Coordinates of C-alpha atoms and ligand atoms in Angstrom, one line a residue:
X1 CA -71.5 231.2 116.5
X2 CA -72.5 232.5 112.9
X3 CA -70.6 231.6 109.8
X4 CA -69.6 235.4 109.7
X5 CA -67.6 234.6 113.1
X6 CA -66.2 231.9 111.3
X7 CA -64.6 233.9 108.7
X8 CA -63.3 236.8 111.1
X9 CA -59.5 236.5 110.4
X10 CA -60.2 237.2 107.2
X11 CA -62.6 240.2 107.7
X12 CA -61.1 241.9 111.0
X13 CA -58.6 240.5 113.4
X14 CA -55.4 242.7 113.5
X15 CA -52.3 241.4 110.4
X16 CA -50.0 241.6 113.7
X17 CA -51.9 239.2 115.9
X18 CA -52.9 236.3 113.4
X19 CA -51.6 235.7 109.6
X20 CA -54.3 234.6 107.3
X21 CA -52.5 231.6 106.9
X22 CA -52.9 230.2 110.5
X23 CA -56.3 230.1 109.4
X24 CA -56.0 229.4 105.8
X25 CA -54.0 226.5 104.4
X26 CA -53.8 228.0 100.5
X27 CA -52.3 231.4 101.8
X28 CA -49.4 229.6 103.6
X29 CA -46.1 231.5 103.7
X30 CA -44.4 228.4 101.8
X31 CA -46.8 230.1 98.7
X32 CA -45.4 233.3 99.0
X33 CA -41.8 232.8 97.9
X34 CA -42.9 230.3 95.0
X35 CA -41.7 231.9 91.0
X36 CA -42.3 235.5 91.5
X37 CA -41.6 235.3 87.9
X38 CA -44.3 233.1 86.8
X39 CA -46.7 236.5 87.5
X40 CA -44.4 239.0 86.8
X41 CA -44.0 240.2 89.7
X42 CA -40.4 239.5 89.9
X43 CA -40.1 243.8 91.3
X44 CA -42.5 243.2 93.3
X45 CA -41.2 245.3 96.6
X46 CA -41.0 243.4 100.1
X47 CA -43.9 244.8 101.7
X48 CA -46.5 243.7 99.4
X49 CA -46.9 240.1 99.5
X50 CA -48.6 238.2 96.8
X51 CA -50.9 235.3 97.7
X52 CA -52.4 232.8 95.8
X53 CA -55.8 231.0 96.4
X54 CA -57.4 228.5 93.9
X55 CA -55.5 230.3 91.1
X56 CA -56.6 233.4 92.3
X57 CA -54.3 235.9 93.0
X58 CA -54.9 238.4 96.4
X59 CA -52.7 240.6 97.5
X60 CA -51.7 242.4 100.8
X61 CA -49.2 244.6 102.2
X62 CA -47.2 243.0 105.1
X63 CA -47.2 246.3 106.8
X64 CA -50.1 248.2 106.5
X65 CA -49.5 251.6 106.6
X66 CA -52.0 254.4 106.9
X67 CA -51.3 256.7 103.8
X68 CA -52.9 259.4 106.2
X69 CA -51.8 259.8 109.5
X70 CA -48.9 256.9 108.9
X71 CA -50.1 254.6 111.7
X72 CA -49.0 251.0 111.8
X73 CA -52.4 250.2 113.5
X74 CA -55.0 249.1 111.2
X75 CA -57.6 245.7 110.2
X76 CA -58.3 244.5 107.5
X77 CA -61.5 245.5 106.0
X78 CA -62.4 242.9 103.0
X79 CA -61.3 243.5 99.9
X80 CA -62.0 245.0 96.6
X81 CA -61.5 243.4 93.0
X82 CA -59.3 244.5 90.5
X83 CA -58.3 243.6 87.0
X84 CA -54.6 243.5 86.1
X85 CA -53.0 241.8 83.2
X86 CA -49.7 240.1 84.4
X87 CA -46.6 238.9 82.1
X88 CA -46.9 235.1 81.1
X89 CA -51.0 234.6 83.1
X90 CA -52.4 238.0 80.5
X91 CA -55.3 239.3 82.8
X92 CA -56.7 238.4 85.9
X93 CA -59.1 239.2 88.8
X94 CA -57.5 239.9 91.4
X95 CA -58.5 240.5 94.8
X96 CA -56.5 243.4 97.1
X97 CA -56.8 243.8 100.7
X98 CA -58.5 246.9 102.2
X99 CA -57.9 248.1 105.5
X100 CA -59.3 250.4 108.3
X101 CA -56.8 252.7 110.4
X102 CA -57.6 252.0 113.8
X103 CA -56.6 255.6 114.6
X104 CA -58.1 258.1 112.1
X105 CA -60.8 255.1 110.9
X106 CA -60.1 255.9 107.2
X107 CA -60.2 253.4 105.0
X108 CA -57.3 252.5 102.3
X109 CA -56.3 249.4 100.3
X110 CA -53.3 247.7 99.6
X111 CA -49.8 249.8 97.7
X112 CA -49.6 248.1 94.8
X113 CA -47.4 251.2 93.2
X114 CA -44.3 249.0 92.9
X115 CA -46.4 246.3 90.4
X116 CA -48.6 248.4 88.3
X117 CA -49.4 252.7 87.8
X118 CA -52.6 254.1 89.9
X119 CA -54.6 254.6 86.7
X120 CA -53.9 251.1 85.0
X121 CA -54.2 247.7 84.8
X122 CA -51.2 246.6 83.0
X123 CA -48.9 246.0 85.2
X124 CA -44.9 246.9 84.8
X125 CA -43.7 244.2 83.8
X126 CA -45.7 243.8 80.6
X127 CA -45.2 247.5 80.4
X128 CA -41.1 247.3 80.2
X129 CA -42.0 244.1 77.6
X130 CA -43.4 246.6 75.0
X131 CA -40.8 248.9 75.7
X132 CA -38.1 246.6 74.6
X133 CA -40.0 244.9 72.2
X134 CA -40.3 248.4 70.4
X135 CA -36.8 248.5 70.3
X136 CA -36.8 245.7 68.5
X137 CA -39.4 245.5 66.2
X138 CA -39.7 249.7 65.9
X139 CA -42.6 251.3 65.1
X140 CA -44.4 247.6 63.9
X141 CA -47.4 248.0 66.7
X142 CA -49.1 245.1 65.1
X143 CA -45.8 242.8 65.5
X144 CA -45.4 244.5 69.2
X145 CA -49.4 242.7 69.7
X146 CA -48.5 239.8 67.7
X147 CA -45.6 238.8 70.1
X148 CA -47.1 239.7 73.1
X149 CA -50.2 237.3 72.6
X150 CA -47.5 234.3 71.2
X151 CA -44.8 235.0 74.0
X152 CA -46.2 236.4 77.0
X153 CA -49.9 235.3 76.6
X154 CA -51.1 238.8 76.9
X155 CA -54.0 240.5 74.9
X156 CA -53.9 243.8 74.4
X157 CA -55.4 246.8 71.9
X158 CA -53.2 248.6 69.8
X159 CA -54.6 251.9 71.4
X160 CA -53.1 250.5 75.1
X161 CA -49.9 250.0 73.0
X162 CA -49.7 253.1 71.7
X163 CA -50.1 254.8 75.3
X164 CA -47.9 253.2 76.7
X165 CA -45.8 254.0 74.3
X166 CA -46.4 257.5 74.2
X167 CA -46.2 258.0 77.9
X168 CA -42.8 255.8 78.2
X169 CA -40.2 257.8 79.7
X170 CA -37.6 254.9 78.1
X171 CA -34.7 257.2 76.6
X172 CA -33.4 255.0 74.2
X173 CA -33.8 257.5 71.3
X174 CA -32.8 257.8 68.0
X175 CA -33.3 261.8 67.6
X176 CA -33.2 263.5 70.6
X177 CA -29.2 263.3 71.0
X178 CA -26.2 264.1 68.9
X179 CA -23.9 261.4 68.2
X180 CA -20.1 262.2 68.5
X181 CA -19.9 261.0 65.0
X182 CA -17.3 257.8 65.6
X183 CA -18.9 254.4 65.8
X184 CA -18.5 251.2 65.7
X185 CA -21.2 248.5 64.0
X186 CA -21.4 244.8 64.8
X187 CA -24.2 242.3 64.3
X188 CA -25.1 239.2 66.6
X189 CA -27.2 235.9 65.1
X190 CA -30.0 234.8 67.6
X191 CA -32.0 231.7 66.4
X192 CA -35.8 232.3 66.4
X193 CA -38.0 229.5 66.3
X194 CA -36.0 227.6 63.8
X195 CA -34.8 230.8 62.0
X196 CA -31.7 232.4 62.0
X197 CA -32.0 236.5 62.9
X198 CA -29.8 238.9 63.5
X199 CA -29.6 242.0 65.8
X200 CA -27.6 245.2 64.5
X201 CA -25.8 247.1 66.8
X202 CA -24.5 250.9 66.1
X203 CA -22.1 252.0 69.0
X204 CA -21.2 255.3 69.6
X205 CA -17.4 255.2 70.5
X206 CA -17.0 258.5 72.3
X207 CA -20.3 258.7 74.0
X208 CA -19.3 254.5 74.8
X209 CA -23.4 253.6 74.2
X210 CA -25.4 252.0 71.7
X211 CA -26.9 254.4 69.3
X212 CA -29.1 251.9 68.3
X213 CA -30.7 248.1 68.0
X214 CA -32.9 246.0 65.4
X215 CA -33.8 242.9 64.9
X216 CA -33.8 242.0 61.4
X217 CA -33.9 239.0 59.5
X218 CA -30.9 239.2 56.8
X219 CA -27.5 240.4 57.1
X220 CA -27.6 241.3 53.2
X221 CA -25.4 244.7 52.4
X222 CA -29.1 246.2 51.4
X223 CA -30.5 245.8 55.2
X224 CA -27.6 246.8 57.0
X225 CA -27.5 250.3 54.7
X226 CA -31.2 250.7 55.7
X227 CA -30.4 250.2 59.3
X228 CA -27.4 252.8 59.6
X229 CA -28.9 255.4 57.5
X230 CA -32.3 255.3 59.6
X231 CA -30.2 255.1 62.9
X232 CA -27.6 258.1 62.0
X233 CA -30.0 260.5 60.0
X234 CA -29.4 264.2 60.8
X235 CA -26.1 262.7 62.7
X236 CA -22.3 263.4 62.5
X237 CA -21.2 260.7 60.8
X238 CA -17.3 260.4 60.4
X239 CA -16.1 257.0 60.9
X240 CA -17.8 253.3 61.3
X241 CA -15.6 250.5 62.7
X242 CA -16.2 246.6 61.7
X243 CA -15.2 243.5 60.8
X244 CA -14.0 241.9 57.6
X245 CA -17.6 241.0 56.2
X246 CA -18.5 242.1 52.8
X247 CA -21.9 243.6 53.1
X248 CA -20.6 245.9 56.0
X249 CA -17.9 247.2 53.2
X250 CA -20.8 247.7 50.5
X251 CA -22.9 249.4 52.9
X252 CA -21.1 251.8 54.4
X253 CA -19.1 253.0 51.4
X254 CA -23.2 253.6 50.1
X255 CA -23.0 255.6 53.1
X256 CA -19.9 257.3 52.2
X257 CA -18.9 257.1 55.8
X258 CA -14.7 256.4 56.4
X259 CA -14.7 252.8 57.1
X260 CA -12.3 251.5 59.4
X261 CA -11.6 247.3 60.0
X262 CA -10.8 246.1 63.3
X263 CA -7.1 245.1 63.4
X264 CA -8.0 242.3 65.8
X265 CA -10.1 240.9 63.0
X266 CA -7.9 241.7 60.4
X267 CA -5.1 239.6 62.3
X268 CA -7.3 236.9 62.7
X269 CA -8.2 236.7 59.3
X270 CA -4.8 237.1 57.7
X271 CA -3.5 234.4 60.5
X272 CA -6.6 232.2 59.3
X273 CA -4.9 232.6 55.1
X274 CA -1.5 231.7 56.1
X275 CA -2.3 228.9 58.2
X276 CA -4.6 227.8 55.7
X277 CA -1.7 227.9 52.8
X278 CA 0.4 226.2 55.5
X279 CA -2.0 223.4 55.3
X280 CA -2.6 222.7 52.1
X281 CA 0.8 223.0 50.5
X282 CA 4.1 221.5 51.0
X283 CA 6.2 224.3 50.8
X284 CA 10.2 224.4 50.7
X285 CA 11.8 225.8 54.1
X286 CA 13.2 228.7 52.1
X287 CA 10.2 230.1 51.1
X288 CA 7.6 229.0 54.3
X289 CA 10.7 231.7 56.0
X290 CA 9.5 234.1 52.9
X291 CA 5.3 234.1 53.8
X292 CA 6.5 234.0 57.6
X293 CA 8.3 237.1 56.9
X294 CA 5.7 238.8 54.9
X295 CA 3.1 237.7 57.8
X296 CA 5.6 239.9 60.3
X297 CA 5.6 242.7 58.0
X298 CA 2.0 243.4 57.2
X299 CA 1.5 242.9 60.6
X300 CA 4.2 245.7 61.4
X301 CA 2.0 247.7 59.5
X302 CA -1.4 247.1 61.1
X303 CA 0.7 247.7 64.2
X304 CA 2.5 251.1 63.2
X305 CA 2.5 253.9 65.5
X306 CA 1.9 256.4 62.9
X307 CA 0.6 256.9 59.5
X308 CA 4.3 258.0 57.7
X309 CA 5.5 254.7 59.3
X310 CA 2.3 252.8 57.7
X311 CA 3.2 253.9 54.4
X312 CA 7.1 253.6 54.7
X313 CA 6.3 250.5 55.3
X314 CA 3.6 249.8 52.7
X315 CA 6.7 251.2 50.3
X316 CA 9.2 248.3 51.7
X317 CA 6.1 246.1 51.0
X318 CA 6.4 246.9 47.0
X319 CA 10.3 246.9 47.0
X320 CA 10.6 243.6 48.8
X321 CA 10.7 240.3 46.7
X322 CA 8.5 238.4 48.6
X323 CA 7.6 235.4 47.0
X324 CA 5.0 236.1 43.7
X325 CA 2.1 233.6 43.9
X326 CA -2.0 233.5 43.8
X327 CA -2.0 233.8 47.5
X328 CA 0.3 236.4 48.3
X329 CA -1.4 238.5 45.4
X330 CA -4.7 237.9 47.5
X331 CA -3.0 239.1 50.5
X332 CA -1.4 241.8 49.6
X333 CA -2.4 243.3 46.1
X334 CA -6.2 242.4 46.6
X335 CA -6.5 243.4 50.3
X336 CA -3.4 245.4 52.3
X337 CA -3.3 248.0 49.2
X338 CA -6.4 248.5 48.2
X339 CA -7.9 248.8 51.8
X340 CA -4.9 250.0 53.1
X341 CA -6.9 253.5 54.2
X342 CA -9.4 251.3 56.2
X343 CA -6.4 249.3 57.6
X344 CA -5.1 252.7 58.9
X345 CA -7.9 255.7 59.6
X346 CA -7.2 255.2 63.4
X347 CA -3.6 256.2 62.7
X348 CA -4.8 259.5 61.0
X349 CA -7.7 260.4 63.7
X350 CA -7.1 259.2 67.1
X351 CA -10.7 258.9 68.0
X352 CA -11.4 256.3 65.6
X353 CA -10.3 252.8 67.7
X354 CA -7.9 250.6 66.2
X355 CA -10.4 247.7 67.1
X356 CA -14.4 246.6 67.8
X357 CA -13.8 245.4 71.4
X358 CA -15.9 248.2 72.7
X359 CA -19.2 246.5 70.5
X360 CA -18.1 243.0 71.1
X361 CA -17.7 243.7 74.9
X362 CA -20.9 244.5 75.3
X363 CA -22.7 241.8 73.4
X364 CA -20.6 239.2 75.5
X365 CA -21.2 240.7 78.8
X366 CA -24.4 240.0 78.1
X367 CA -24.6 237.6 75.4
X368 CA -22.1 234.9 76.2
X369 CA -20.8 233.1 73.3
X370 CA -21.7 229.6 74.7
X371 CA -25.6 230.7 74.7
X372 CA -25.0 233.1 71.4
X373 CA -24.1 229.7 69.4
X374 CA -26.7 227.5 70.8
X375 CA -28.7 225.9 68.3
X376 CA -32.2 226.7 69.9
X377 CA -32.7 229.2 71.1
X378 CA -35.9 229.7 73.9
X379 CA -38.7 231.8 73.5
X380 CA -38.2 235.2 75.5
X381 CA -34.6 235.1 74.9
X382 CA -34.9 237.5 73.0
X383 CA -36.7 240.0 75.5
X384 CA -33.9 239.0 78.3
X385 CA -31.5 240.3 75.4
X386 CA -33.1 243.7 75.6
X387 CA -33.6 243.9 79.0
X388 CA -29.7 243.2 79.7
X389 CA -28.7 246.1 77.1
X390 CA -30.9 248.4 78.8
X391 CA -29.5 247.6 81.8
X392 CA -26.1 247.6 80.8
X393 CA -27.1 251.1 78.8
X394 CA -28.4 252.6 82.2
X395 CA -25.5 251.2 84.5
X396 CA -23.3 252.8 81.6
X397 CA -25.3 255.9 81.5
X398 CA -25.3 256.5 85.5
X399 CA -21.5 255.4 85.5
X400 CA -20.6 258.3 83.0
X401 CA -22.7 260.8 84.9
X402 CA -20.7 260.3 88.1
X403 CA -17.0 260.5 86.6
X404 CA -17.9 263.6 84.6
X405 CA -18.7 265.4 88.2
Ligands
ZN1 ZN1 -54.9 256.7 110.0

């Protein structure tokens, strides 16, 4: 018997009368449903299989299919070697199986479509990881590299970047769509090796989709103006929704864009004074009935079904002796009057929402609080993030298209 006898399963008996791994130990089937992450390959469709010998990774179809005549009949015919750079392992040699159809005799190899495209060698994994780390990081093709090589352990030129880039069919673009004009703005802190960052959201309310994304590194007033003039340039812009914080109010009146708080906030925040003042002062039962009262009436207002009912009320607000101290002049003379417009646009224009839950949905659907506050956060979080929103973005997308039919 010569060695090449020896070897034969590998070189030419039929996949449906022996399994390379009756004769070899290392391609076992227990290997095959190991961390399909660990390469990647987590898309990896069910009739290629992914083996892994000595570190090396081979792969083969479980079916092999002639792309010619479609027979199921056909041996393997040794293999060819191809380069592929993989998430997490960068590039590798990789072996693929060839095979002979046993009817026509033509020879074809292994379908590795679902992993990586005909003409390429970085597979789609790594190529959806530049995608969303372009979302993040925006044009910055030398922080897109930088990450790449510290996260994922992939080397790449700036020119691969770029293609893949330009040849993305990714529709998460700024310019290409008109905005209905009404959104609502939020920001969520991630923790980045140590450092605390922040991702700005832009919703669009009437559309219901994120307009857009970045990942900065200060929530300053100066930042956040950057980031909604970049993301609504040549846009409607009518209304912004937000919570209470300061640099959200000094950036969008720089915009000159209506401004509108969320009334859930709003409560919380006034709830958060009162309580507060409960606390720390001893107050006579005549007048804790007073601040309860005035509590119940601003609320009435944030509550008010119309605008003429806002301001009748706003009126009774000025007429009524409530009780004259520091802290109801914060409350009402410093905040309730002066912003009592961005207390009340959604009175005046129905399409502006009377809260953020829209934004704030989303980033908990797929941010949940618990991992949003924990103190360190893991490398590739970050990239999960952006592959969540995309998803959520495209489940939203397709979800829209079918009720508007
Ligand atoms: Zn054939």
């Amino acid at each position: 018997m010569s060695s090449k006898n020896i070897k034969a399963p590998y070189e030419c008996m039929e996949l449906k009368e022996y399994k390379l791994s009756d004769f070899v130990p290392e391609f076992s089937e227990f290997r095959q449903f190991d961390d399909l992450s660990r390469f990647g390959c987590e898309n990896i469709e069910d009739n290629l299989i992914r083996l892994e010998k000595r570190g090396k990774i081979h792969f083969q179809n479980r079916v092999a299919i002639c792309p010619s005549c479609k027979s199921h009949h056909a041996v393997k015919n040794g293999v060819y070697e191809r380069k592929l750079i993989f998430l997490r392992i960068g590039e590798q040699i990789c072996t693929v199986q060839k095979y002979k159809c046993k009817k026509c005799g033509k020879v074809f190899y292994s379908d590795l479509s679902s992993i990586v495209y005909p003409n390429s060698n970085i597979t789609l994994p790594v190529i959806d990881c530049i995608e969303n780390l372009y979302q993040i990081y925006g044009a910055g093709l030398h922080k897109i590299r930088f990450d790449l090589k510290q996260q994922h352990n992939i080397e790449i030129s700036h020119q691969s970047i770029e293609n893949i880039l330009l040849n993305s069919n990714y529709e998460f673009n700024y310019e290409t769509r008109s905005y209905s004009g009404y959104y609502l703005f939020d920001s969520l802190w991630v923790k980045i090796n140590g450092e605390w960052n922040y991702i700005l959201a832009l919703f669009d309310v009437k559309l219901n989709t994120l307009v857009s994304i970045k990942l900065v590194d200060s929530e300053d007033s100066k930042t956040i103006y950057q980031f909604l003039n970049e993301s609504l340039r040549n846009q409607e812009k009518k209304s912004i929704g937000t919570d209470l914080k300061h640099e959200y109010r000094e950036a969008i009146d720089k915009l000159k864009v209506k401004h509108h708080f969320c009334k859930f906030h709003v409560k919380q925040a006034i709830n958060k004074r009162f309580k507060d003042y409960f606390d720390k002062n001893q107050l006579k039962e005549e007048e804790f009935e007073e601040l309860i009262d005035l509590k119940k009436h601003i609320f009435k207002i944030l509550d008010a079904e119309n605008l003429n009912d806002a301001k009748n009320l706003r009126k009774r607000l000025f007429e009524r002796k409530f009780p004259q101290n520091t802290f109801t002049i914060k409350i009402v003379d410093k905040f309730i009057i002066p912003y009592f417009q961005k207390l009340t646009n959604h009175l005046e224009n129905k399409n502006i929402p009377s809260t953020n839950n829209k934004i704030e949905n989303i980033f908990q659907k797929i941010f949940p609080k618990h991992i949003k506050r924990t103190m360190k956060i893991e490398q590739g979080l970050l990239s999960r993030f952006m592959l969540k929103l995309n998803y959520w973005n495209i489940k939203n997308e397709k979800e829209k298209n079918h009720t508007s039919f």
